[in-house]
mmCIF file of N, CA and C in Angstrom:
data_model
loop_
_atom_site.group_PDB
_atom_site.id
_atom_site.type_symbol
_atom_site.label_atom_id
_atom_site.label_comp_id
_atom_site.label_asym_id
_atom_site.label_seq_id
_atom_site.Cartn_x
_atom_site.Cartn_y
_atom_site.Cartn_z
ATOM 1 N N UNK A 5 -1.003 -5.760 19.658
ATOM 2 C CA UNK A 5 -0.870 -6.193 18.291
ATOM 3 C C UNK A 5 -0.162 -7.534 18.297
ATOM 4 N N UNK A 6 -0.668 -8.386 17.573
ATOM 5 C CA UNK A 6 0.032 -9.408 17.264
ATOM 6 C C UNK A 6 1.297 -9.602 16.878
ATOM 7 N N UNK A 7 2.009 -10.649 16.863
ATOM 8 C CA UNK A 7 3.411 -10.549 16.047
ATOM 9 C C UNK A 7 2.655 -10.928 14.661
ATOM 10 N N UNK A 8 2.000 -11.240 14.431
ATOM 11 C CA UNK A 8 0.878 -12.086 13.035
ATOM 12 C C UNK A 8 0.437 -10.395 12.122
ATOM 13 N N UNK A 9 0.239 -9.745 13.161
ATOM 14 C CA UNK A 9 -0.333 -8.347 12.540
ATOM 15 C C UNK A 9 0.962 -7.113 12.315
ATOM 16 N N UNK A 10 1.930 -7.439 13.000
ATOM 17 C CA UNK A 10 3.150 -6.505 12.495
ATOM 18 C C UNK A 10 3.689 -6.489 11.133
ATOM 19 N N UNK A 11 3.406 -5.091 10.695
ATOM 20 C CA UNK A 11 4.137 -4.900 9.136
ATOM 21 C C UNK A 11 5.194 -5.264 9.578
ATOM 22 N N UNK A 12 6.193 -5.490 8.279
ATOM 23 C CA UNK A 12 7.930 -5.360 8.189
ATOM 24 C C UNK A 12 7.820 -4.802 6.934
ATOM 25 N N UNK A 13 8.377 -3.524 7.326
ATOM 26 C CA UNK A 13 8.846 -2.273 5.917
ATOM 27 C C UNK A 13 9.892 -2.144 5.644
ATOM 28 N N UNK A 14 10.081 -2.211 4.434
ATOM 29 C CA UNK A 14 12.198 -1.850 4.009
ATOM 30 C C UNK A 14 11.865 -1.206 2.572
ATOM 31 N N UNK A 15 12.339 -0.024 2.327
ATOM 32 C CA UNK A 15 12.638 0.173 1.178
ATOM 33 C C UNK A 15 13.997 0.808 0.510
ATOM 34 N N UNK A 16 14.277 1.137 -0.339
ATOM 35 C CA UNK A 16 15.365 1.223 -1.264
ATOM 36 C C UNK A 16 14.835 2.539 -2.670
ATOM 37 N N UNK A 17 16.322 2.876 -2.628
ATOM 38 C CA UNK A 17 16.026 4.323 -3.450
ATOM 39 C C UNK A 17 16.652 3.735 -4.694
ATOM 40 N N UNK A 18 16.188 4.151 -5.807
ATOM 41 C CA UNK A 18 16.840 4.348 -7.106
ATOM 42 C C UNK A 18 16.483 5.482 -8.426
ATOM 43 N N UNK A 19 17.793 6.402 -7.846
ATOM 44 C CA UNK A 19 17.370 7.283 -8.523
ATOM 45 C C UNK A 19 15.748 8.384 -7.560
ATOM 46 N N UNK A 20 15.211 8.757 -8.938
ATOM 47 C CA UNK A 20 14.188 9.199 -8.812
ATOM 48 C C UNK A 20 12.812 8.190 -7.764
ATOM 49 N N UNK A 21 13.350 6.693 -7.963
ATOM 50 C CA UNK A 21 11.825 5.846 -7.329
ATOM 51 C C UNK A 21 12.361 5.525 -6.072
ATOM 52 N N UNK A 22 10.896 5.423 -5.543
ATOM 53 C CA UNK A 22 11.484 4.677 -4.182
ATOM 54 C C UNK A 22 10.674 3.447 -4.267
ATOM 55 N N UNK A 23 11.354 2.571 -4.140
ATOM 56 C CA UNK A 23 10.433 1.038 -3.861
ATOM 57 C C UNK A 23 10.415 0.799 -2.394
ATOM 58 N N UNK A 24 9.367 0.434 -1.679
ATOM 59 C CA UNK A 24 8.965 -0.145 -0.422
ATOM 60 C C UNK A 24 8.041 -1.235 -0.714
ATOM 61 N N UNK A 25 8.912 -2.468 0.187
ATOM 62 C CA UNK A 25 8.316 -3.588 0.058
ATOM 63 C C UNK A 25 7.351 -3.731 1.777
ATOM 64 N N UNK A 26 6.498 -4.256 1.726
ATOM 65 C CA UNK A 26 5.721 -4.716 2.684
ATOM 66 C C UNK A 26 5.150 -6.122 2.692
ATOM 67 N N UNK A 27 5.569 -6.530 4.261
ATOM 68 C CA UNK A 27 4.867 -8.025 4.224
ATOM 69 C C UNK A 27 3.607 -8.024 5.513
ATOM 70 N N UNK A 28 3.301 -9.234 6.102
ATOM 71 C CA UNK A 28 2.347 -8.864 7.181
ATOM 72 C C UNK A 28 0.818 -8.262 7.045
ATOM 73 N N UNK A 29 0.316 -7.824 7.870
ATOM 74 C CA UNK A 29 -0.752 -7.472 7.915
ATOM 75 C C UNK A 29 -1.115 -5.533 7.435
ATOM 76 N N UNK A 30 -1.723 -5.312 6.610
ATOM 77 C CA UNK A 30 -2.359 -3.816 6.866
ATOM 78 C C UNK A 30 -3.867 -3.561 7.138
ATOM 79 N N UNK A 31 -3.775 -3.202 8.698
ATOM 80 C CA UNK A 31 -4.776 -3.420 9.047
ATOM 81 C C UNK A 31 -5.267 -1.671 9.858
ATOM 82 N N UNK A 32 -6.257 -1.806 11.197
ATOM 83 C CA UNK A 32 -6.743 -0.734 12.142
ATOM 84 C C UNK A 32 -5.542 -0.161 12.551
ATOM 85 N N UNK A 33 -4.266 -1.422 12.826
ATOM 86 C CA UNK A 33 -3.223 -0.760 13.456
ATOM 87 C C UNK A 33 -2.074 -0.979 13.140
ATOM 88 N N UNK A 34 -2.234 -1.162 11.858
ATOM 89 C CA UNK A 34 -0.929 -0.967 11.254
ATOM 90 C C UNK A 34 -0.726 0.441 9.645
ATOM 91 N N UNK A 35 -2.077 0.475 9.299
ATOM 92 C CA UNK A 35 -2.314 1.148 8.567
ATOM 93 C C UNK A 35 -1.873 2.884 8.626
ATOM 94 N N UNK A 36 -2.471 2.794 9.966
ATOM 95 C CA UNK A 36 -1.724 4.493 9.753
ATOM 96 C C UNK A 36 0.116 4.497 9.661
ATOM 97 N N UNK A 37 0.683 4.130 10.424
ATOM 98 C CA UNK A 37 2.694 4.110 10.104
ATOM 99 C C UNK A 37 2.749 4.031 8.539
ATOM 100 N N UNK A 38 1.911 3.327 7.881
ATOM 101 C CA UNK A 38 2.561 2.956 6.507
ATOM 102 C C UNK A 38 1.809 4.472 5.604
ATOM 103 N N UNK A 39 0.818 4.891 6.006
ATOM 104 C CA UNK A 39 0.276 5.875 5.503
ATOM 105 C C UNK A 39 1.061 7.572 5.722
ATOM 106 N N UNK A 40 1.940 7.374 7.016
ATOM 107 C CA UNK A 40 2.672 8.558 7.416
ATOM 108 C C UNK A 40 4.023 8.399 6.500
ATOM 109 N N UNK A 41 4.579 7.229 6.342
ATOM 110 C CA UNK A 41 5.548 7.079 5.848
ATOM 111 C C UNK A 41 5.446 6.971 4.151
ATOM 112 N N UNK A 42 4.522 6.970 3.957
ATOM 113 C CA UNK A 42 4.520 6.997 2.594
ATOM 114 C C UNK A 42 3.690 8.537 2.049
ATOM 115 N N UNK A 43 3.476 9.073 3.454
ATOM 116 C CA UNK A 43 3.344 10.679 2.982
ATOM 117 C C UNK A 43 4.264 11.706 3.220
ATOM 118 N N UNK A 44 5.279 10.930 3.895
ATOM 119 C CA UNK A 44 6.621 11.924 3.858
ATOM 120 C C UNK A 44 7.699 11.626 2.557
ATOM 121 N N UNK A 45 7.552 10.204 1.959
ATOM 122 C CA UNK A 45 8.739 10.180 1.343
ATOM 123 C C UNK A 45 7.721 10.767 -0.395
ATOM 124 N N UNK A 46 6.700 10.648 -0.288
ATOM 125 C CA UNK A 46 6.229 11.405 -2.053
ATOM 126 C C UNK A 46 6.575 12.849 -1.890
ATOM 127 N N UNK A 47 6.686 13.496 -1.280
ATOM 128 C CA UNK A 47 7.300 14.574 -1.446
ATOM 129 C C UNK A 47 8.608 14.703 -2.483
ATOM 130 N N UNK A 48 9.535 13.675 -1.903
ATOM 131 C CA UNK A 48 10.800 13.519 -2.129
ATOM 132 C C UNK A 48 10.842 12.962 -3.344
ATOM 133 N N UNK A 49 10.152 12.210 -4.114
ATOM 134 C CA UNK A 49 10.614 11.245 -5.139
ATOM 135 C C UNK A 49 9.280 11.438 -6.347
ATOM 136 N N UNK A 50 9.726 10.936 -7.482
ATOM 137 C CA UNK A 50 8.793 10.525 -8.290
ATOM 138 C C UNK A 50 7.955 9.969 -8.504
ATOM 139 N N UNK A 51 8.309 9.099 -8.258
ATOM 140 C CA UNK A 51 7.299 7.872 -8.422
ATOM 141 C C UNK A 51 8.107 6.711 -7.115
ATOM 142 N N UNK A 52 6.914 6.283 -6.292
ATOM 143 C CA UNK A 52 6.963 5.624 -5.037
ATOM 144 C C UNK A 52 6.333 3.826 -5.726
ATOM 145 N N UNK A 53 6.906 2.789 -5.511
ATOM 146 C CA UNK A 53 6.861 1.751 -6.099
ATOM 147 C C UNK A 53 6.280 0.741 -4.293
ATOM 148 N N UNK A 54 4.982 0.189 -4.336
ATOM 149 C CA UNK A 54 4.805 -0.276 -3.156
ATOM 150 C C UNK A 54 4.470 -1.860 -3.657
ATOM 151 N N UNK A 55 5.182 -2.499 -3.043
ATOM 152 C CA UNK A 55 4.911 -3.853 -3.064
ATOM 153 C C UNK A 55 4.235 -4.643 -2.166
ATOM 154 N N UNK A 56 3.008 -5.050 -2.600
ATOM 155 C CA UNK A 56 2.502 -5.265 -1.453
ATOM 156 C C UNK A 56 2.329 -7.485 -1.768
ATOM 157 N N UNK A 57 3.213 -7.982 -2.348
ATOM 158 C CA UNK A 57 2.901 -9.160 -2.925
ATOM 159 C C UNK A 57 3.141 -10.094 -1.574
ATOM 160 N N UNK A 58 3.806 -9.504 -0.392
ATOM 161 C CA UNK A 58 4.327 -10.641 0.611
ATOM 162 C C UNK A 58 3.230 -10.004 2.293
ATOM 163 N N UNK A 59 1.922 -9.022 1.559
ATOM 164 C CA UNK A 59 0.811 -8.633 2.440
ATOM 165 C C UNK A 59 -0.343 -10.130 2.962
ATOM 166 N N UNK A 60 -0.397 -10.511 3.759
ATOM 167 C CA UNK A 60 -1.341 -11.935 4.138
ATOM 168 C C UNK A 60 -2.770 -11.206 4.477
ATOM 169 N N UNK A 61 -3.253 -10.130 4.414
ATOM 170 C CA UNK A 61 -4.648 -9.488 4.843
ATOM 171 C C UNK A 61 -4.467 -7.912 4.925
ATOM 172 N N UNK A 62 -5.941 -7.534 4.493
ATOM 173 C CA UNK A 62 -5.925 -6.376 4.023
ATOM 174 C C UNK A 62 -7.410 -5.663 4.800
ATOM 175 N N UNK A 63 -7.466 -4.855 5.435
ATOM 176 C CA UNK A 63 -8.758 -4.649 5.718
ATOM 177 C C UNK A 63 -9.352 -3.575 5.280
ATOM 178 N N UNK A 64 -10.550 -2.987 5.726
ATOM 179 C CA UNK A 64 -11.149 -1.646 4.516
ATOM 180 C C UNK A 64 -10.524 -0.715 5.470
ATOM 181 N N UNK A 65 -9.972 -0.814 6.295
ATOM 182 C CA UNK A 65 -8.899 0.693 7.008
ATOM 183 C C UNK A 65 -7.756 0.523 6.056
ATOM 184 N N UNK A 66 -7.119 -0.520 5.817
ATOM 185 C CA UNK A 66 -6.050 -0.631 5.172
ATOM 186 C C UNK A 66 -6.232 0.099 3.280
ATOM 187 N N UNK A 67 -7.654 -0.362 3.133
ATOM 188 C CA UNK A 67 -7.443 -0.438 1.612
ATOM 189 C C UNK A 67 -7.726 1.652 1.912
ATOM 190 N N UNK A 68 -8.861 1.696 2.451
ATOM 191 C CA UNK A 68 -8.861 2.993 2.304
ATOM 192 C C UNK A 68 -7.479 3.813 2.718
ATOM 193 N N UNK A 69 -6.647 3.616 3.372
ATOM 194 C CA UNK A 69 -5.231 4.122 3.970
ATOM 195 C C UNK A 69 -4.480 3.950 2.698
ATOM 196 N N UNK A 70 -4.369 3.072 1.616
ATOM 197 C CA UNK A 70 -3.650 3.184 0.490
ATOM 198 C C UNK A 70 -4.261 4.138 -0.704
ATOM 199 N N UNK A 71 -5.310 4.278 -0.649
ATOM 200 C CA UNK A 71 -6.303 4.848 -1.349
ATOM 201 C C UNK A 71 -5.710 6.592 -0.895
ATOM 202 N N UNK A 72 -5.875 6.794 0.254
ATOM 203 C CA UNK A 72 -5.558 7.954 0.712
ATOM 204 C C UNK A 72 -3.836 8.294 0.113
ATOM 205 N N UNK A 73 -2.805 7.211 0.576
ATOM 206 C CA UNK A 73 -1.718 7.625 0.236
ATOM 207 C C UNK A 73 -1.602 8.012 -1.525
ATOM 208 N N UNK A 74 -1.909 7.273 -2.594
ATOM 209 C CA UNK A 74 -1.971 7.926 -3.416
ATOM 210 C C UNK A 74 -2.705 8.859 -4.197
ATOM 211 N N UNK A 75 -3.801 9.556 -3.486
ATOM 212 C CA UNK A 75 -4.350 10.558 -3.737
ATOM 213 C C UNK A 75 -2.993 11.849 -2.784
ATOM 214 N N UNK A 76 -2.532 11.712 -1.657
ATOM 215 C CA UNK A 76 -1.768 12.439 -1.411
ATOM 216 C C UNK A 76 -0.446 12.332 -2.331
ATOM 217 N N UNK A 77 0.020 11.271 -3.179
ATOM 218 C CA UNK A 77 1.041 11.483 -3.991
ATOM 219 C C UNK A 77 0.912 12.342 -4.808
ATOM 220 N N UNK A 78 -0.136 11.966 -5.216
ATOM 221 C CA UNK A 78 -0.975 12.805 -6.798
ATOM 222 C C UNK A 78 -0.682 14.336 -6.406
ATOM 223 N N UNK A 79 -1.270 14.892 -5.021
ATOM 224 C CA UNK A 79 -0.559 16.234 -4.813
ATOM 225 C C UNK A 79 0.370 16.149 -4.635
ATOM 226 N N UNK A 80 1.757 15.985 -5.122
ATOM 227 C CA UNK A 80 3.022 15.902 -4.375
ATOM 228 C C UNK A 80 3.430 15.428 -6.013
ATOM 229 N N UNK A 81 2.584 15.496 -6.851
ATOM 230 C CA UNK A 81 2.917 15.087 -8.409
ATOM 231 C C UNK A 81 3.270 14.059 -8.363
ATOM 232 N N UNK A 82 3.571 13.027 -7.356
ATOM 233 C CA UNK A 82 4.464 11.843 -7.445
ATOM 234 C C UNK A 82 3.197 11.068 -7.950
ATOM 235 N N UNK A 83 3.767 9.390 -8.375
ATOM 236 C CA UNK A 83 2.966 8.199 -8.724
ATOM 237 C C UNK A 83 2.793 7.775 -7.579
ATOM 238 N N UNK A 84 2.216 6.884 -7.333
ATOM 239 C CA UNK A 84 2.444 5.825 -6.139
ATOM 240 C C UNK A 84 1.874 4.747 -7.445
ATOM 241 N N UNK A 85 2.885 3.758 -7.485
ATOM 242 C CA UNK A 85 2.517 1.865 -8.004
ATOM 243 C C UNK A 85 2.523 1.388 -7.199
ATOM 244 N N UNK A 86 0.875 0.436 -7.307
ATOM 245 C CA UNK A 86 1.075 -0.722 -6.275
ATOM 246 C C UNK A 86 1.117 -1.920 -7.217
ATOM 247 N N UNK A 87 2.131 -2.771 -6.172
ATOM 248 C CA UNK A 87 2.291 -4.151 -6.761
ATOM 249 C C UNK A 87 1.443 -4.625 -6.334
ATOM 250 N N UNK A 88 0.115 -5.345 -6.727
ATOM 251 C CA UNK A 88 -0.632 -5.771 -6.247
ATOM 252 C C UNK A 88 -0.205 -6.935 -5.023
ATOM 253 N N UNK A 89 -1.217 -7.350 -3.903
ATOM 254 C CA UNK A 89 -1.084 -8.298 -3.078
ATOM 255 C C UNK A 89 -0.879 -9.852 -3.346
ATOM 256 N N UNK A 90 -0.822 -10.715 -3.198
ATOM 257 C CA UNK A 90 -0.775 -12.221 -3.704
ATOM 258 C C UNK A 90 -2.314 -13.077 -3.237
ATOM 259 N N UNK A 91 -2.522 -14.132 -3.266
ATOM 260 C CA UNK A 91 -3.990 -14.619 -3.344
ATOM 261 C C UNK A 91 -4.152 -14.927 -1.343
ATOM 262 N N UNK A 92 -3.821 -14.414 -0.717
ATOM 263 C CA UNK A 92 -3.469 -14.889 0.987
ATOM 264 C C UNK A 92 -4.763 -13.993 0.852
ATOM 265 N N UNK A 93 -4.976 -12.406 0.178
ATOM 266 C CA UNK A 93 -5.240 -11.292 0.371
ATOM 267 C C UNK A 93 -6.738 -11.303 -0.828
ATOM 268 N N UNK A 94 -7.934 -11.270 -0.741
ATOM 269 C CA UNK A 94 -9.038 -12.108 -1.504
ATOM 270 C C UNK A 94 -9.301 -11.435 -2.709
ATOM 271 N N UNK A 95 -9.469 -12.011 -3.744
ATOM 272 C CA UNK A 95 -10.099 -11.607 -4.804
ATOM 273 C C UNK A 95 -10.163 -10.123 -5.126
ATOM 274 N N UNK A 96 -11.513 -9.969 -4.641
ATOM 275 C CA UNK A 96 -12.339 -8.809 -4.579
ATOM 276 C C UNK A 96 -11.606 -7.227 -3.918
ATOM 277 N N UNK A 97 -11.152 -7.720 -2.906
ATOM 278 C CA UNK A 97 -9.799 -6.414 -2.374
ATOM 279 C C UNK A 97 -8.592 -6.284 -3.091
ATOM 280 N N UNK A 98 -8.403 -7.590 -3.989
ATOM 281 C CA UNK A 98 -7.068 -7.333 -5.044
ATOM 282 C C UNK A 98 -7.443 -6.137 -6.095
ATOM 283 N N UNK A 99 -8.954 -6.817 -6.427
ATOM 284 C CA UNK A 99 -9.720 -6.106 -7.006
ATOM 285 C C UNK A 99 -9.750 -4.599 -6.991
ATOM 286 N N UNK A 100 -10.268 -4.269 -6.096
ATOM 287 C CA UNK A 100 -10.677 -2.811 -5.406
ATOM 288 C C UNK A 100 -9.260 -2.504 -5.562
ATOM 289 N N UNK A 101 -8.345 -2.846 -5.155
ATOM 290 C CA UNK A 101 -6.911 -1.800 -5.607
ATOM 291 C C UNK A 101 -6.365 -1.406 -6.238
ATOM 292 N N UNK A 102 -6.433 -2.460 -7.274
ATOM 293 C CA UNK A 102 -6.429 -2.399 -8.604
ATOM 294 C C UNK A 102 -7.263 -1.278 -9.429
ATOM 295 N N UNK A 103 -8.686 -1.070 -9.096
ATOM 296 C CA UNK A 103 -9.422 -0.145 -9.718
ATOM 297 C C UNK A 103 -9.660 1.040 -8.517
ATOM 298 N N UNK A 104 -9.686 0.822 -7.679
ATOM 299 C CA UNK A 104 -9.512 2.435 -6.785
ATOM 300 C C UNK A 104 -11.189 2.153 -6.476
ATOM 301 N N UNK A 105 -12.491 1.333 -6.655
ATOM 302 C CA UNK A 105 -13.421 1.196 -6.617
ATOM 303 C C UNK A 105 -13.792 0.001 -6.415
ATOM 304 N N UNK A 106 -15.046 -0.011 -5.454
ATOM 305 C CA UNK A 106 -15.337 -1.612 -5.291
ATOM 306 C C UNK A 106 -16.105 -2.324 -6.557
ATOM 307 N N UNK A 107 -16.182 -3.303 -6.791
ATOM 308 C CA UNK A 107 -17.119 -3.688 -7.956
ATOM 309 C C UNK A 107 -17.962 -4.614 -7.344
ATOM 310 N N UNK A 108 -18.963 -4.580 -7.476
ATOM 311 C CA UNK A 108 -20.308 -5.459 -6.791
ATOM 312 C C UNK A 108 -20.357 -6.692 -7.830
ATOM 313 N N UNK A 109 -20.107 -8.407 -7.075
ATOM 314 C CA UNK A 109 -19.869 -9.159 -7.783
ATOM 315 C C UNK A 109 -21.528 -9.425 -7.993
#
């Protein structure tokens, strides 16, 4: 793995939410850690707050791996929010996260 492709994860509790910020890549091999870790802590909390605004690339392992984590919140009653990505991360995949579906331009 690259140093270019290494997440850096930190998050912070308040209260009931947990916010986790993410920068870096979510990709083939970074995607699953962030998917384990964000299926142990919805158990625990309400609503899980993911920031993904400081993400530089996103791939369809990645988008589907977020896709998965909040369908596993949803059982676990929790939310999962995503902060959407910033423009590094294209259009169309901001897109798709935003709606949980691809839209054919």
């Amino acid at each position: 793995m690259s140093v270019k492709s290494q997440p850096h994860i930190h998050h912070h509790v308040d209260g009931r939410r947990r916010r986790v910020c993410m920068s870096g890549e979510i990709n083939t091999t970074t995607a699953p850690a962030l998917t384990i870790l964000l299926g142990r802590i919805c158990a625990d909390f309400g609503e899980i707050e993911l920031d993904l605004r400081e993400v530089t690339f996103i791939d369809t392992v990645g988008l589907r791996a977020l896709l998965n984590a909040k369908a596993i919140c949803a059982e676990h009653c929790a939310e999962l929010v995503l902060i959407p990505p910033g423009p590094a991360v294209g259009a169309r995949r901001r897109r798709w996260l935003a709606h949980g579906e691809r839209r054919r331009s």
